PDB file of C-alpha atoms in Angstrom:
ATOM      1  CA  MET A   1      55.064  58.377 180.279  1.00 48.00           C
ATOM      2  CA  ALA A   2      55.156  61.961 180.712  1.00 46.00           C
ATOM      3  CA  GLU A   3      58.942  62.404 179.894  1.00 47.00           C
ATOM      4  CA  HIS A   4      58.147  60.591 177.181  1.00 48.00           C
ATOM      5  CA  GLU A   5      55.587  62.484 175.492  1.00 48.00           C
ATOM      6  CA  GLU A   6      57.238  65.742 176.465  1.00 49.00           C
ATOM      7  CA  LYS A   7      60.258  63.927 174.639  1.00 50.00           C
ATOM      8  CA  HIS A   8      58.385  63.046 171.623  1.00 50.00           C
ATOM      9  CA  GLU A   9      57.109  66.668 171.272  1.00 52.00           C
ATOM     10  CA  GLU A  10      60.468  68.225 171.812  1.00 54.00           C
ATOM     11  CA  SER A  11      61.340  66.261 168.581  1.00 58.00           C
ATOM     12  CA  LEU A  12      58.172  67.048 166.612  1.00 55.00           C
ATOM     13  CA  MET A  13      59.515  71.012 167.152  1.00 57.00           C
ATOM     14  CA  GLU A  14      62.811  70.259 166.204  1.00 62.00           C
ATOM     15  CA  LYS A  15      61.923  68.438 162.904  1.00 57.00           C
ATOM     16  CA  LEU A  16      59.158  71.319 161.807  1.00 53.00           C
ATOM     17  CA  ALA A  17      62.047  73.619 163.112  1.00 54.00           C
ATOM     18  CA  GLU A  18      64.437  72.296 160.458  1.00 59.00           C
ATOM     19  CA  LYS A  19      61.898  72.027 158.073  1.00 53.00           C
ATOM     20  CA  ILE A  20      61.182  75.654 158.225  1.00 51.00           C
ATOM     21  CA  HIS A  21      65.098  76.391 158.217  1.00 51.00           C
ATOM     22  CA  GLY A  22      65.617  74.357 155.258  1.00 51.00           C
ATOM     23  CA  HIS A  23      62.782  75.949 153.163  1.00 48.00           C
ATOM     24  CA  GLY A  24      64.151  79.634 153.942  1.00 48.00           C
ATOM     25  CA  SER A  25      67.471  78.669 153.172  1.00 47.00           C
ATOM     26  CA  SER A  26      66.108  77.217 149.587  1.00 47.00           C
ATOM     27  CA  SER A  27      64.146  80.060 149.063  1.00 46.00           C
ATOM     28  CA  SER A  28      66.628  82.388 149.994  1.00 45.00           C
ATOM     29  CA  SER A  29      69.100  80.692 147.704  1.00 46.00           C
ATOM     30  CA  SER A  30      66.773  80.722 145.010  1.00 46.00           C
ATOM     31  CA  SER A  31      66.325  84.073 145.460  1.00 46.00           C
ATOM     32  CA  SER A  32      69.388  84.980 145.332  1.00 46.00           C
ATOM     33  CA  SER A  33      70.544  82.772 142.229  1.00 45.00           C
ATOM     34  CA  SER A  34      67.331  84.656 140.610  1.00 45.00           C
ATOM     35  CA  SER A  35      68.818  87.817 141.286  1.00 45.00           C
ATOM     36  CA  SER A  36      72.150  86.963 140.329  1.00 45.00           C
ATOM     37  CA  ASP A  37      70.777  85.810 136.978  1.00 45.00           C
ATOM     38  CA  SER A  38      68.721  88.934 136.675  1.00 46.00           C
ATOM     39  CA  ASP A  39      71.972  91.436 137.686  1.00 48.00           C
ATOM     40  CA  ASP A  40      73.470  88.892 134.776  1.00 46.00           C
ATOM     41  CA  ASP A  41      71.087  89.443 132.508  1.00 47.00           C
ATOM     42  CA  LYS A  42      71.427  93.055 133.092  1.00 46.00           C
ATOM     43  CA  PRO A  43      73.809  94.663 130.923  1.00 45.00           C
ATOM     44  CA  SER A  44      76.945  96.551 133.044  1.00 46.00           C
ATOM     45  CA  GLU A  45      77.312  99.848 132.714  1.00 44.00           C
ATOM     46  CA  SER A  46      80.733  99.473 131.956  1.00 43.00           C
ATOM     47  CA  SER A  47      79.836  98.048 128.727  1.00 41.00           C
ATOM     48  CA  ILE A  48      76.881 100.369 127.679  1.00 40.00           C
ATOM     49  CA  LYS A  49      79.357 103.169 125.660  1.00 43.00           C
ATOM     50  CA  THR A  50      77.399 105.919 124.402  1.00 51.00           C
ATOM     51  CA  LYS A  51      78.001 106.706 120.650  1.00 55.00           C
ATOM     52  CA  VAL A  52      80.608 109.298 120.066  1.00 58.00           C
ATOM     53  CA  PHE A  53      80.613 110.998 116.574  1.00 59.00           C
ATOM     54  CA  ARG A  54      83.915 111.009 114.967  1.00 65.00           C
ATOM     55  CA  LEU A  55      84.847 112.825 111.964  1.00 63.00           C
ATOM     56  CA  PHE A  56      84.310 111.409 108.293  1.00 55.00           C
ATOM     57  CA  GLY A  57      82.872 108.691 110.493  1.00 57.00           C
ATOM     58  CA  ARG A  58      85.723 106.781 111.708  1.00 61.00           C
ATOM     59  CA  GLU A  59      85.508 104.386 114.742  1.00 62.00           C
ATOM     60  CA  ARG A  60      89.775 103.711 115.064  1.00 66.00           C
ATOM     61  CA  PRO A  61      92.347 106.247 116.215  1.00 68.00           C
ATOM     62  CA  VAL A  62      93.984 108.718 113.853  1.00 69.00           C
ATOM     63  CA  HIS A  63      97.217 106.618 113.978  1.00 68.00           C
ATOM     64  CA  HIS A  64      95.462 103.531 112.545  1.00 68.00           C
ATOM     65  CA  VAL A  65      93.680 105.671 109.766  1.00 66.00           C
ATOM     66  CA  PHE A  66      97.093 106.697 108.645  1.00 65.00           C
ATOM     67  CA  GLY A  67      97.934 103.146 108.752  1.00 61.00           C
ATOM     68  CA  GLY A  68      99.465 102.472 111.950  1.00 57.00           C
ATOM     69  CA  GLY A  69      99.251  98.970 111.950  1.00 55.00           C
ATOM     70  CA  LYS A  70     100.947  98.645 108.191  1.00 52.00           C
ATOM     71  CA  ARG A  71     102.454 101.506 107.217  1.00 52.00           C
ATOM     72  CA  VAL A  72     103.774 102.433 110.978  1.00 53.00           C
ATOM     73  CA  ILE A  73     106.398 105.347 108.962  1.00 69.00           C
ATOM     74  CA  ALA A  74     103.921 107.302 107.544  1.00 74.00           C
ATOM     75  CA  ALA A  75     101.939 107.180 110.667  1.00 76.00           C
ATOM     76  CA  ASP A  76     104.594 108.105 112.518  1.00 80.00           C
ATOM     77  CA  ILE A  77     105.513 110.900 110.248  1.00 84.00           C
ATOM     78  CA  PHE A  78     102.543 112.579 109.962  1.00 84.00           C
ATOM     79  CA  LEU A  79     101.495 112.399 113.730  1.00 84.00           C
ATOM     80  CA  TRP A  80     105.265 113.524 114.873  1.00 86.00           C
ATOM     81  CA  ARG A  81     105.926 110.380 116.522  1.00 84.00           C
ATOM     82  CA  ASN A  82     109.661 110.384 115.557  1.00 83.00           C
ATOM     83  CA  LYS A  83     110.331 114.246 115.675  1.00 88.00           C
ATOM     84  CA  LYS A  84     114.033 113.970 114.278  1.00 89.00           C
ATOM     85  CA  ILE A  85     112.432 111.946 110.843  1.00 88.00           C
ATOM     86  CA  SER A  86     109.248 114.602 110.753  1.00 90.00           C
ATOM     87  CA  ALA A  87     111.357 117.796 111.147  1.00 91.00           C
ATOM     88  CA  GLY A  88     113.645 116.238 108.593  1.00 91.00           C
ATOM     89  CA  ALA A  89     110.885 115.696 106.089  1.00 91.00           C
ATOM     90  CA  LEU A  90     109.246 118.426 106.348  1.00 92.00           C
ATOM     91  CA  GLY A  91     112.801 120.472 105.726  1.00 94.00           C
ATOM     92  CA  VAL A  92     113.769 118.341 102.881  1.00 93.00           C
ATOM     93  CA  ALA A  93     110.388 119.391 101.364  1.00 92.00           C
ATOM     94  CA  THR A  94     110.886 123.205 102.489  1.00 94.00           C
ATOM     95  CA  VAL A  95     114.370 123.476 100.595  1.00 92.00           C
ATOM     96  CA  ILE A  96     112.910 121.701  97.666  1.00 90.00           C
ATOM     97  CA  TRP A  97     109.927 123.894  97.440  1.00 91.00           C
ATOM     98  CA  VAL A  98     112.529 127.006  98.053  1.00 92.00           C
ATOM     99  CA  LEU A  99     114.672 125.750  95.137  1.00 89.00           C
ATOM    100  CA  PHE A 100     112.218 124.830  92.578  1.00 89.00           C
ATOM    101  CA  ASP A 101     109.776 127.563  93.154  1.00 87.00           C
ATOM    102  CA  LEU A 102     111.146 130.524  94.954  1.00 87.00           C
ATOM    103  CA  LEU A 103     114.614 130.352  93.229  1.00 87.00           C
ATOM    104  CA  GLU A 104     113.131 128.978  90.218  1.00 86.00           C
ATOM    105  CA  TYR A 105     115.863 125.976  89.789  1.00 85.00           C
ATOM    106  CA  HIS A 106     115.272 123.376  87.311  1.00 87.00           C
ATOM    107  CA  LEU A 107     115.412 119.538  88.431  1.00 84.00           C
ATOM    108  CA  LEU A 108     117.773 118.916  85.685  1.00 90.00           C
ATOM    109  CA  THR A 109     120.136 121.723  86.262  1.00 90.00           C
ATOM    110  CA  LEU A 110     120.418 120.641  89.951  1.00 87.00           C
ATOM    111  CA  VAL A 111     120.837 117.450  89.372  1.00 89.00           C
ATOM    112  CA  CYS A 112     123.734 117.804  86.912  1.00 94.00           C
ATOM    113  CA  HIS A 113     125.204 120.286  89.602  1.00 92.00           C
ATOM    114  CA  LEU A 114     124.954 118.105  92.317  1.00 91.00           C
ATOM    115  CA  LEU A 115     126.677 115.196  90.574  1.00 94.00           C
ATOM    116  CA  ILE A 116     129.185 117.624  89.366  1.00 96.00           C
ATOM    117  CA  LEU A 117     130.116 119.068  92.684  1.00 95.00           C
ATOM    118  CA  ALA A 118     130.048 115.769  94.349  1.00 92.00           C
ATOM    119  CA  LEU A 119     131.942 113.788  91.574  1.00 93.00           C
ATOM    120  CA  ALA A 120     134.949 117.166  91.197  1.00 94.00           C
ATOM    121  CA  ILE A 121     135.247 116.458  95.268  1.00 92.00           C
ATOM    122  CA  LEU A 122     135.692 112.866  95.378  1.00 89.00           C
ATOM    123  CA  PHE A 123     138.164 112.472  92.478  1.00 91.00           C
ATOM    124  CA  LEU A 124     140.274 115.357  93.667  1.00 90.00           C
ATOM    125  CA  TRP A 125     140.044 113.259  97.103  1.00 88.00           C
ATOM    126  CA  SER A 126     140.898 110.175  95.671  1.00 86.00           C
ATOM    127  CA  ASN A 127     144.220 112.069  93.590  1.00 86.00           C
ATOM    128  CA  ALA A 128     144.956 113.713  96.706  1.00 86.00           C
ATOM    129  CA  THR A 129     145.463 110.902  98.878  1.00 82.00           C
ATOM    130  CA  THR A 130     148.608 109.770  96.916  1.00 78.00           C
ATOM    131  CA  PHE A 131     150.452 113.170  97.982  1.00 80.00           C
ATOM    132  CA  ILE A 132     149.257 113.031 101.748  1.00 79.00           C
ATOM    133  CA  ASN A 133     150.079 109.463 102.148  1.00 78.00           C
ATOM    134  CA  LYS A 134     146.632 108.732 103.399  1.00 79.00           C
ATOM    135  CA  SER A 135     144.065 105.752 102.579  1.00 80.00           C
ATOM    136  CA  PRO A 136     142.009 106.803  99.444  1.00 78.00           C
ATOM    137  CA  PRO A 137     137.773 107.310 100.366  1.00 80.00           C
ATOM    138  CA  ARG A 138     135.872 104.525 100.719  1.00 84.00           C
ATOM    139  CA  ILE A 139     132.866 105.192  98.078  1.00 83.00           C
ATOM    140  CA  PRO A 140     130.066 102.807  99.023  1.00 83.00           C
ATOM    141  CA  GLU A 141     128.528 100.501  96.517  1.00 86.00           C
ATOM    142  CA  VAL A 142     124.349 101.823  95.975  1.00 83.00           C
ATOM    143  CA  GLN A 143     122.086  99.512  95.141  1.00 87.00           C
ATOM    144  CA  ILE A 144     118.499  99.676  94.993  1.00 86.00           C
ATOM    145  CA  PRO A 145     117.048  97.151  96.796  1.00 87.00           C
ATOM    146  CA  LYS A 146     114.326  94.639  95.036  1.00 88.00           C
ATOM    147  CA  ASP A 147     111.704  93.962  97.370  1.00 88.00           C
ATOM    148  CA  PRO A 148     110.621  97.623  98.437  1.00 84.00           C
ATOM    149  CA  VAL A 149     110.492  98.582  95.157  1.00 88.00           C
ATOM    150  CA  ILE A 150     107.929  95.600  94.342  1.00 92.00           C
ATOM    151  CA  GLU A 151     106.063  96.505  97.067  1.00 88.00           C
ATOM    152  CA  PHE A 152     105.473 100.200  96.226  1.00 84.00           C
ATOM    153  CA  ALA A 153     105.006  99.280  92.957  1.00 91.00           C
ATOM    154  CA  GLN A 154     102.006  96.830  93.784  1.00 91.00           C
ATOM    155  CA  ALA A 155     100.685  99.455  96.272  1.00 87.00           C
ATOM    156  CA  LEU A 156     100.476 102.155  93.784  1.00 89.00           C
ATOM    157  CA  ARG A 157      99.163  99.778  91.084  1.00 94.00           C
ATOM    158  CA  PHE A 158      96.058  98.990  93.592  1.00 92.00           C
ATOM    159  CA  GLU A 159      95.753 102.558  94.386  1.00 89.00           C
ATOM    160  CA  ILE A 160      95.357 103.424  91.099  1.00 94.00           C
ATOM    161  CA  ASN A 161      92.992 100.544  90.123  1.00 95.00           C
ATOM    162  CA  ARG A 162      90.446 101.598  93.004  1.00 91.00           C
ATOM    163  CA  THR A 163      90.637 105.294  91.717  1.00 90.00           C
ATOM    164  CA  PHE A 164      89.738 103.852  88.471  1.00 92.00           C
ATOM    165  CA  ALA A 165      87.152 101.712  89.959  1.00 91.00           C
ATOM    166  CA  VAL A 166      85.443 104.587  92.006  1.00 87.00           C
ATOM    167  CA  LEU A 167      85.414 106.798  88.932  1.00 88.00           C
ATOM    168  CA  ARG A 168      83.839 104.293  86.799  1.00 90.00           C
ATOM    169  CA  ASP A 169      81.236 103.864  89.113  1.00 88.00           C
ATOM    170  CA  ILE A 170      80.624 107.792  89.667  1.00 87.00           C
ATOM    171  CA  ALA A 171      80.406 107.628  86.059  1.00 87.00           C
ATOM    172  CA  SER A 172      77.319 105.199  85.847  1.00 85.00           C
ATOM    173  CA  GLY A 173      75.480 107.348  87.510  1.00 78.00           C
ATOM    174  CA  ARG A 174      74.128 104.967  90.412  1.00 78.00           C
ATOM    175  CA  ASP A 175      75.020 107.398  93.652  1.00 79.00           C
ATOM    176  CA  LEU A 176      73.841 110.975  92.651  1.00 79.00           C
ATOM    177  CA  LYS A 177      75.405 111.996  96.102  1.00 80.00           C
ATOM    178  CA  LYS A 178      79.068 111.055  95.129  1.00 84.00           C
ATOM    179  CA  PHE A 179      79.092 112.462  91.976  1.00 87.00           C
ATOM    180  CA  ILE A 180      78.097 115.864  93.422  1.00 85.00           C
ATOM    181  CA  SER A 181      81.052 115.689  95.880  1.00 85.00           C
ATOM    182  CA  VAL A 182      83.612 114.654  93.193  1.00 88.00           C
ATOM    183  CA  ILE A 183      82.560 117.391  90.537  1.00 90.00           C
ATOM    184  CA  ALA A 184      82.828 120.038  93.573  1.00 90.00           C
ATOM    185  CA  GLY A 185      85.983 118.745  94.889  1.00 89.00           C
ATOM    186  CA  LEU A 186      87.412 118.758  91.489  1.00 90.00           C
ATOM    187  CA  TRP A 187      86.168 122.005  90.607  1.00 92.00           C
ATOM    188  CA  ILE A 188      87.609 123.242  93.801  1.00 90.00           C
ATOM    189  CA  LEU A 189      90.897 121.850  93.342  1.00 86.00           C
ATOM    190  CA  SER A 190      91.294 123.387  89.554  1.00 89.00           C
ATOM    191  CA  ILE A 191      90.681 126.601  91.180  1.00 90.00           C
ATOM    192  CA  VAL A 192      93.212 126.151  93.720  1.00 85.00           C
ATOM    193  CA  GLY A 193      95.494 124.795  90.765  1.00 83.00           C
ATOM    194  CA  SER A 194      95.098 128.122  89.145  1.00 86.00           C
ATOM    195  CA  TRP A 195      96.565 129.980  92.113  1.00 86.00           C
ATOM    196  CA  CYS A 196      99.444 128.304  92.254  1.00 85.00           C
ATOM    197  CA  ASN A 197     101.879 125.730  90.460  1.00 86.00           C
ATOM    198  CA  PHE A 198     101.817 121.625  91.252  1.00 86.00           C
ATOM    199  CA  LEU A 199     105.219 122.122  93.451  1.00 88.00           C
ATOM    200  CA  THR A 200     103.757 124.608  95.481  1.00 89.00           C
ATOM    201  CA  LEU A 201     100.233 122.622  95.715  1.00 88.00           C
ATOM    202  CA  PHE A 202     102.352 119.607  96.535  1.00 90.00           C
ATOM    203  CA  TYR A 203     104.042 121.439  98.855  1.00 92.00           C
ATOM    204  CA  ILE A 204     100.805 122.504 101.033  1.00 91.00           C
ATOM    205  CA  VAL A 205      99.397 119.392 101.186  1.00 90.00           C
ATOM    206  CA  PHE A 206     102.350 118.035 102.588  1.00 92.00           C
ATOM    207  CA  VAL A 207     102.569 120.888 105.321  1.00 93.00           C
ATOM    208  CA  LEU A 208      99.015 120.474 106.037  1.00 92.00           C
ATOM    209  CA  LEU A 209      99.716 116.661 106.457  1.00 90.00           C
ATOM    210  CA  HIS A 210     101.904 117.683 108.853  1.00 90.00           C
ATOM    211  CA  THR A 211      99.896 119.593 110.853  1.00 90.00           C
ATOM    212  CA  VAL A 212      96.302 119.252 110.741  1.00 89.00           C
ATOM    213  CA  PRO A 213      96.354 115.797 111.846  1.00 87.00           C
ATOM    214  CA  VAL A 214      98.473 115.818 114.970  1.00 87.00           C
ATOM    215  CA  LEU A 215      96.223 119.162 115.911  1.00 89.00           C
ATOM    216  CA  TYR A 216      93.120 117.334 115.368  1.00 87.00           C
ATOM    217  CA  GLU A 217      94.472 113.951 117.424  1.00 84.00           C
ATOM    218  CA  LYS A 218      95.337 116.514 119.995  1.00 85.00           C
ATOM    219  CA  TYR A 219      91.999 118.271 120.344  1.00 85.00           C
ATOM    220  CA  GLU A 220      89.840 115.811 118.692  1.00 83.00           C
ATOM    221  CA  ASP A 221      87.294 115.921 121.983  1.00 82.00           C
ATOM    222  CA  LYS A 222      86.694 119.589 120.720  1.00 85.00           C
ATOM    223  CA  VAL A 223      86.655 119.492 117.154  1.00 85.00           C
ATOM    224  CA  ASP A 224      84.571 116.480 117.061  1.00 82.00           C
ATOM    225  CA  PRO A 225      81.251 118.401 118.097  1.00 84.00           C
ATOM    226  CA  PHE A 226      81.729 121.294 115.729  1.00 85.00           C
ATOM    227  CA  ALA A 227      81.738 118.856 113.196  1.00 82.00           C
ATOM    228  CA  GLU A 228      78.749 116.905 113.805  1.00 83.00           C
ATOM    229  CA  LYS A 229      76.799 120.187 113.743  1.00 87.00           C
ATOM    230  CA  ALA A 230      78.550 121.381 110.713  1.00 86.00           C
ATOM    231  CA  MET A 231      77.533 117.815 108.946  1.00 83.00           C
ATOM    232  CA  HIS A 232      74.275 118.188 110.087  1.00 84.00           C
ATOM    233  CA  GLU A 233      73.711 121.548 108.610  1.00 88.00           C
ATOM    234  CA  ILE A 234      75.187 120.158 105.666  1.00 85.00           C
ATOM    235  CA  LYS A 235      72.803 117.512 105.324  1.00 85.00           C
ATOM    236  CA  LYS A 236      69.832 119.081 105.977  1.00 87.00           C
ATOM    237  CA  GLN A 237      71.061 122.036 103.130  1.00 87.00           C
ATOM    238  CA  TYR A 238      71.321 118.825 100.805  1.00 81.00           C
ATOM    239  CA  VAL A 239      68.111 117.461 101.717  1.00 85.00           C
ATOM    240  CA  VAL A 240      66.531 120.760 100.499  1.00 85.00           C
ATOM    241  CA  PHE A 241      68.920 121.272  97.307  1.00 81.00           C
ATOM    242  CA  ASP A 242      67.260 117.489  96.414  1.00 79.00           C
ATOM    243  CA  ALA A 243      63.947 118.444  96.718  1.00 82.00           C
ATOM    244  CA  LYS A 244      63.948 121.632  95.036  1.00 80.00           C
ATOM    245  CA  VAL A 245      66.788 121.065  92.294  1.00 78.00           C
ATOM    246  CA  LEU A 246      67.909 117.438  92.010  1.00 71.00           C
ATOM    247  CA  SER A 247      64.621 115.347  92.476  1.00 74.00           C
ATOM    248  CA  LYS A 248      63.092 117.216  89.341  1.00 74.00           C
ATOM    249  CA  ILE A 249      65.694 116.122  87.403  1.00 71.00           C
ATOM    250  CA  PRO A 250      65.782 112.935  85.754  1.00 68.00           C
ATOM    251  CA  TRP A 251      68.509 110.318  86.471  1.00 58.00           C
ATOM    252  CA  GLY A 252      69.523 106.907  86.151  1.00 54.00           C
ATOM    253  CA  PRO A 253      68.597 104.657  83.241  1.00 52.00           C
ATOM    254  CA  LEU A 254      64.886 104.632  81.578  1.00 43.00           C
ATOM    255  CA  LYS A 255      62.219 102.502  82.732  1.00 44.00           C
ATOM    256  CA  GLU A 256      61.353  99.910  79.902  1.00 45.00           C
ATOM    257  CA  LYS A 257      58.062 100.407  78.245  1.00 43.00           C
ATOM    258  CA  LYS A 258      55.584  97.455  79.209  1.00 42.00           C
ATOM    259  CA  VAL A 259      54.559  95.666  76.160  1.00 44.00           C
ATOM    260  CA  VAL A 260      50.534  95.490  75.881  1.00 42.00           C
TER     261      VAL A 260
END
């Protein structure tokens, strides 16, 4: 009887231990699952990214701003991805500027002189081959493809229509800030145009497009903080100017009078 009671007590103790162990494991698993759920609910540190100020409020790289996805050639030229093409384009622009601005060559005169020189060389070469027993020069057949011309015309048409829409929106008097910025830009452009002719201005813009974007892409982390401070100061001065001057000028359509 004593042995039977001892076995019964041992079985009871084992059952209690199993129950306690099972409860502890379930609580630990529930706590671990809850902690894992809470960890999943918490945003990871890698997902949290501080918003960095970029010039003109852009969120894409400079290469994509210049059309890296669609117009890869323009983006590669301006950012010197292909140094031979970029240097060649800048060299051709420099030669054109030197010929027409510094040497004061006229476009029609230059085209006629180049055609005279090319035709004379090819004509003499074609006739000289009969005397020296050599094959005549193979003059390639030059044709302008249809698709690139249509694409260029469509892109030009789209940009012109968008410019007209922007000018119409500005003239309607809806956005005062945009109106002032456009007027100031046109005024500055008129002053620059009085200093130099159109060809020189075009060459300056072309050179700036080949230098400023690539330098900005290289040092954008240093330029953007200064640009942020400058934009903050400009906005602060605009608020002061708006409070003292612009707010006192009536803008927009007049409100209709209520009929009593």
